[in-house]
Backbone as a ProteinNet text record, in pm:
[ID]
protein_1_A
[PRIMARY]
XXXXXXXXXXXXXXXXXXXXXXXXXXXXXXXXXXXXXXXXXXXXXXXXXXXXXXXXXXXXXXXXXXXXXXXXXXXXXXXXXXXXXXXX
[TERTIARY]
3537.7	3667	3769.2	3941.6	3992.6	4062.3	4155.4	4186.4	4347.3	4326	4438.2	4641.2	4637.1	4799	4895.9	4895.7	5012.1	5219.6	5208.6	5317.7	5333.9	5353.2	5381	5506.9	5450.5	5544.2	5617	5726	5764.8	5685.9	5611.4	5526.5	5377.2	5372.9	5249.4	5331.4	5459.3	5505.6	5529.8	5552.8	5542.9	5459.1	5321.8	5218	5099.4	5186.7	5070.8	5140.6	5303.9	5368.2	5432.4	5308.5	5338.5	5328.4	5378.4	5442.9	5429.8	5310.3	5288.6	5111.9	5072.7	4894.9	4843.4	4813.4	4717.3	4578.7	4563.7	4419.6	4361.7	4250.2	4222.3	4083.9	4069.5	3978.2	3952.4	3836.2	3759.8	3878.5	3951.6	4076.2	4159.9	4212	4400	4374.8	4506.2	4540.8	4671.3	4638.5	4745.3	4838.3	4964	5058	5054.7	5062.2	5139.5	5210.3	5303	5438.8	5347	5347.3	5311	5382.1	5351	5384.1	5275.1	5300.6	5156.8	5234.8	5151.6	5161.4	5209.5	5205.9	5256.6	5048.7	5017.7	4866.2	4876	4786.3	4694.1	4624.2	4663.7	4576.3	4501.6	4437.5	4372.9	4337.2	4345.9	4368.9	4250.4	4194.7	4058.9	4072.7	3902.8	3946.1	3810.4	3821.6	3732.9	3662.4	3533.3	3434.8	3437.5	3347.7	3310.7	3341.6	3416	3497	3383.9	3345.4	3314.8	3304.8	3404.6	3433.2	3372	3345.5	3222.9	3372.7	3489.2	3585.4	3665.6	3635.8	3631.9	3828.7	3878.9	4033.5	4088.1	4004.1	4029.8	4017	3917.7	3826.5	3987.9	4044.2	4167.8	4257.8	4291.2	4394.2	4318.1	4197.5	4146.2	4080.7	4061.8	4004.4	3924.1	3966.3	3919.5	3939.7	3928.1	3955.2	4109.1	4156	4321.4	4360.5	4527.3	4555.2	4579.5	4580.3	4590.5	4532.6	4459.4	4427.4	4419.9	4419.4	4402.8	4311.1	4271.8	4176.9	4197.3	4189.2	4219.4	4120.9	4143.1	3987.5	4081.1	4202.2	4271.7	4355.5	4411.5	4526.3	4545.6	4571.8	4561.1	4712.3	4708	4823.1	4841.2	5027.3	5042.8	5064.7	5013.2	5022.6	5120.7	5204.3	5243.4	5280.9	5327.4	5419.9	5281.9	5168.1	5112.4	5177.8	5145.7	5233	5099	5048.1	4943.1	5048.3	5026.6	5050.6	5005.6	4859.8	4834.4	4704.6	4656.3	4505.5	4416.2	4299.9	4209.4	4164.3	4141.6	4097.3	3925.7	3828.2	3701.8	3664.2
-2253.9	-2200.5	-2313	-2256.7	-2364.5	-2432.6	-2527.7	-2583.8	-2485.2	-2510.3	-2397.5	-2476.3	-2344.8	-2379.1	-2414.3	-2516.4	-2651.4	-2585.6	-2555.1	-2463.3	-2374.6	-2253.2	-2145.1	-2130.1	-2040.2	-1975.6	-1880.6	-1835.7	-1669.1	-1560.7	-1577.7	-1464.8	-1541.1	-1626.6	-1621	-1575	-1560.1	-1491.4	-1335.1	-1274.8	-1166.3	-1063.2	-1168.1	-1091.3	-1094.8	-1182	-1205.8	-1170.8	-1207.4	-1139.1	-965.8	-906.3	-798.3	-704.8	-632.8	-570.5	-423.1	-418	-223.4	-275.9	-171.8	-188.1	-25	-23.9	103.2	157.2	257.3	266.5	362.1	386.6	471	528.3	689	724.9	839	887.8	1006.9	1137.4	1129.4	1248.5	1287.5	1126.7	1079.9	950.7	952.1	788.3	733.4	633.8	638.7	477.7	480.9	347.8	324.9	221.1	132.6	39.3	-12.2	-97	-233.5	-342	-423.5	-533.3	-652.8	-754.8	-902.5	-986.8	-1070.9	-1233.6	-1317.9	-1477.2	-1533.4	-1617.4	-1625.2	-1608.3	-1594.9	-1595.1	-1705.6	-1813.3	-1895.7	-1896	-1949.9	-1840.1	-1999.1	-1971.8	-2023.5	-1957	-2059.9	-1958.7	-2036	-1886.6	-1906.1	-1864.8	-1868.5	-1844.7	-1737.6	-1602.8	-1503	-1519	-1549.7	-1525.9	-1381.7	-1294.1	-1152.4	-1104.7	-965.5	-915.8	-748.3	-728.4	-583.5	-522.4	-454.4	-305.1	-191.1	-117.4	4.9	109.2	14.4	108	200.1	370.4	408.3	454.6	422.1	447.8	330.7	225.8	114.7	92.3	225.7	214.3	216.3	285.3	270.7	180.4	130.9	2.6	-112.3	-153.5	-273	-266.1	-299.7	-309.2	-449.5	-519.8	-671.9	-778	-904.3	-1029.5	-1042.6	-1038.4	-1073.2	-1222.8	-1177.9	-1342.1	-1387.6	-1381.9	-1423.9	-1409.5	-1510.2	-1438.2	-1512.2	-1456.8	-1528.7	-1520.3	-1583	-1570	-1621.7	-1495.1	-1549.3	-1535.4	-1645.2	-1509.8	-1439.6	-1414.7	-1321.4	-1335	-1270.2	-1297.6	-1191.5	-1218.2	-1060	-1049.5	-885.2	-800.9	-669.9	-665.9	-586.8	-465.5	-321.2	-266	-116.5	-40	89.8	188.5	315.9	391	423.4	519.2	566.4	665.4	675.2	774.2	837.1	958.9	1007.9	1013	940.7	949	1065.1	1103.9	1203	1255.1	1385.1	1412.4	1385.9	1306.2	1294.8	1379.2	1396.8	1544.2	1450.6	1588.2	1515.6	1629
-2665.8	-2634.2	-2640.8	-2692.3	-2636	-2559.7	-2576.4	-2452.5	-2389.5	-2269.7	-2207.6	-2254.4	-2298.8	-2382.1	-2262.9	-2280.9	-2173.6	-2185.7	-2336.8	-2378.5	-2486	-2409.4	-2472.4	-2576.5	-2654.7	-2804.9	-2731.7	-2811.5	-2746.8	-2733.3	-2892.1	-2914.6	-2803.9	-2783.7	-2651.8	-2519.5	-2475.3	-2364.8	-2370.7	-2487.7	-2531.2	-2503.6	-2612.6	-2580.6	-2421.9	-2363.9	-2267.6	-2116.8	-2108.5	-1999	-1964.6	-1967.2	-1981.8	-1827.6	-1819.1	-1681	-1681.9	-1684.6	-1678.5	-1745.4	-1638.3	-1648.3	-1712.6	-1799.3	-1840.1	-1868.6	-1748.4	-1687.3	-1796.6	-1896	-1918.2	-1818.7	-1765	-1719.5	-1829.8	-1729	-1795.5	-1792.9	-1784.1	-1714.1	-1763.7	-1761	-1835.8	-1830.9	-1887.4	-1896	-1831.2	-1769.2	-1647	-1700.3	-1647.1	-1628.3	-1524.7	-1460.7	-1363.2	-1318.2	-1280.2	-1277.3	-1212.6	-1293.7	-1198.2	-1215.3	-1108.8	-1094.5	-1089.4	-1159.3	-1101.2	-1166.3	-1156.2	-1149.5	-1340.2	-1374.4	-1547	-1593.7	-1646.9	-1704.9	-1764.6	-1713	-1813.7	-1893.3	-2034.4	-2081.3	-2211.7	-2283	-2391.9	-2534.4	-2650.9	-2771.1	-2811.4	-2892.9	-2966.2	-3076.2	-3138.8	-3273.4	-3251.3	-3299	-3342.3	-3462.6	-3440.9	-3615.4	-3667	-3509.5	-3527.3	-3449.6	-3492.7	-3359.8	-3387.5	-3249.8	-3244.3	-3149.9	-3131.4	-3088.6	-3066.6	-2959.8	-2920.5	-2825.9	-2850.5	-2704.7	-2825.2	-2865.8	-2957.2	-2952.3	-2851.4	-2890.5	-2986.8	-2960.5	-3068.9	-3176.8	-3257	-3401	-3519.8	-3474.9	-3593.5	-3559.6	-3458	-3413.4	-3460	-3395.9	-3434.2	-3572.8	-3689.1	-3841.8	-3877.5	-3836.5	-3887.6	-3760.4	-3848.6	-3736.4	-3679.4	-3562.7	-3538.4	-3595.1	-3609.5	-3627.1	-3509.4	-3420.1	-3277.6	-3173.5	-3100.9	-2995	-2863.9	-2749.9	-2609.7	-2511	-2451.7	-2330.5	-2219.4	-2126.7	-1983.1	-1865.7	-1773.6	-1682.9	-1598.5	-1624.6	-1575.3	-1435.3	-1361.5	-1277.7	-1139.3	-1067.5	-954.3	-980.7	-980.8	-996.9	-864.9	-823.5	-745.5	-825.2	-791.2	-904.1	-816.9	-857.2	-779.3	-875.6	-883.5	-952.8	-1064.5	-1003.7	-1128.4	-1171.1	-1309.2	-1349.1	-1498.9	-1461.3	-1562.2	-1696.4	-1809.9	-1990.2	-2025.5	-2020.8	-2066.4	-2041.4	-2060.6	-2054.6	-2200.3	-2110.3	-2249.5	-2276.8	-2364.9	-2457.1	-2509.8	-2456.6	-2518.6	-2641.4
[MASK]
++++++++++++++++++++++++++++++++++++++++++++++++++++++++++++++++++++++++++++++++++++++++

């Protein structure tokens, strides 16, 4: 893995300061408003990427040009709000 990015791009604040959490369940799929700390994060490089999370089979196709890793951050989260029902 590599070493943790000391300074960020725009597009690393972009993609990584993001402020609304989305839950998918067996049900719906839910938003929530959150708030949490800046993410530390680290950029890697993907050989083989594979995917089994099947809302992803047409979004994800190949290797990204970008990517990050975090072990992640605690978030205050409120204001669910159901998107939609999953349809099985």
């Amino acid at each position: 893995m590599g070493e943790m990015l000391k300074t960020k791009t725009n597009l690393d604040y972009w993609l990584t300061e993001r402020y609304a959490l989305f839950q998918d369940s067996k049900e719906t799929m839910n938003k929530f408003e959150i708030h949490h700390i800046e993410w530390s994060i680290q950029e890697l490089k993907i050989d083989l990427l594979q995917s089994t999370y099947p809302r992803f089979d047409k979004l994800i196709s190949n290797t990204p040009d970008k990517t990050h890793y975090s072990k992640g951050v605690q978030v205050i989260a409120w204001d669910k709000e159901i998107i939609s029902p999953n349809a099985d």
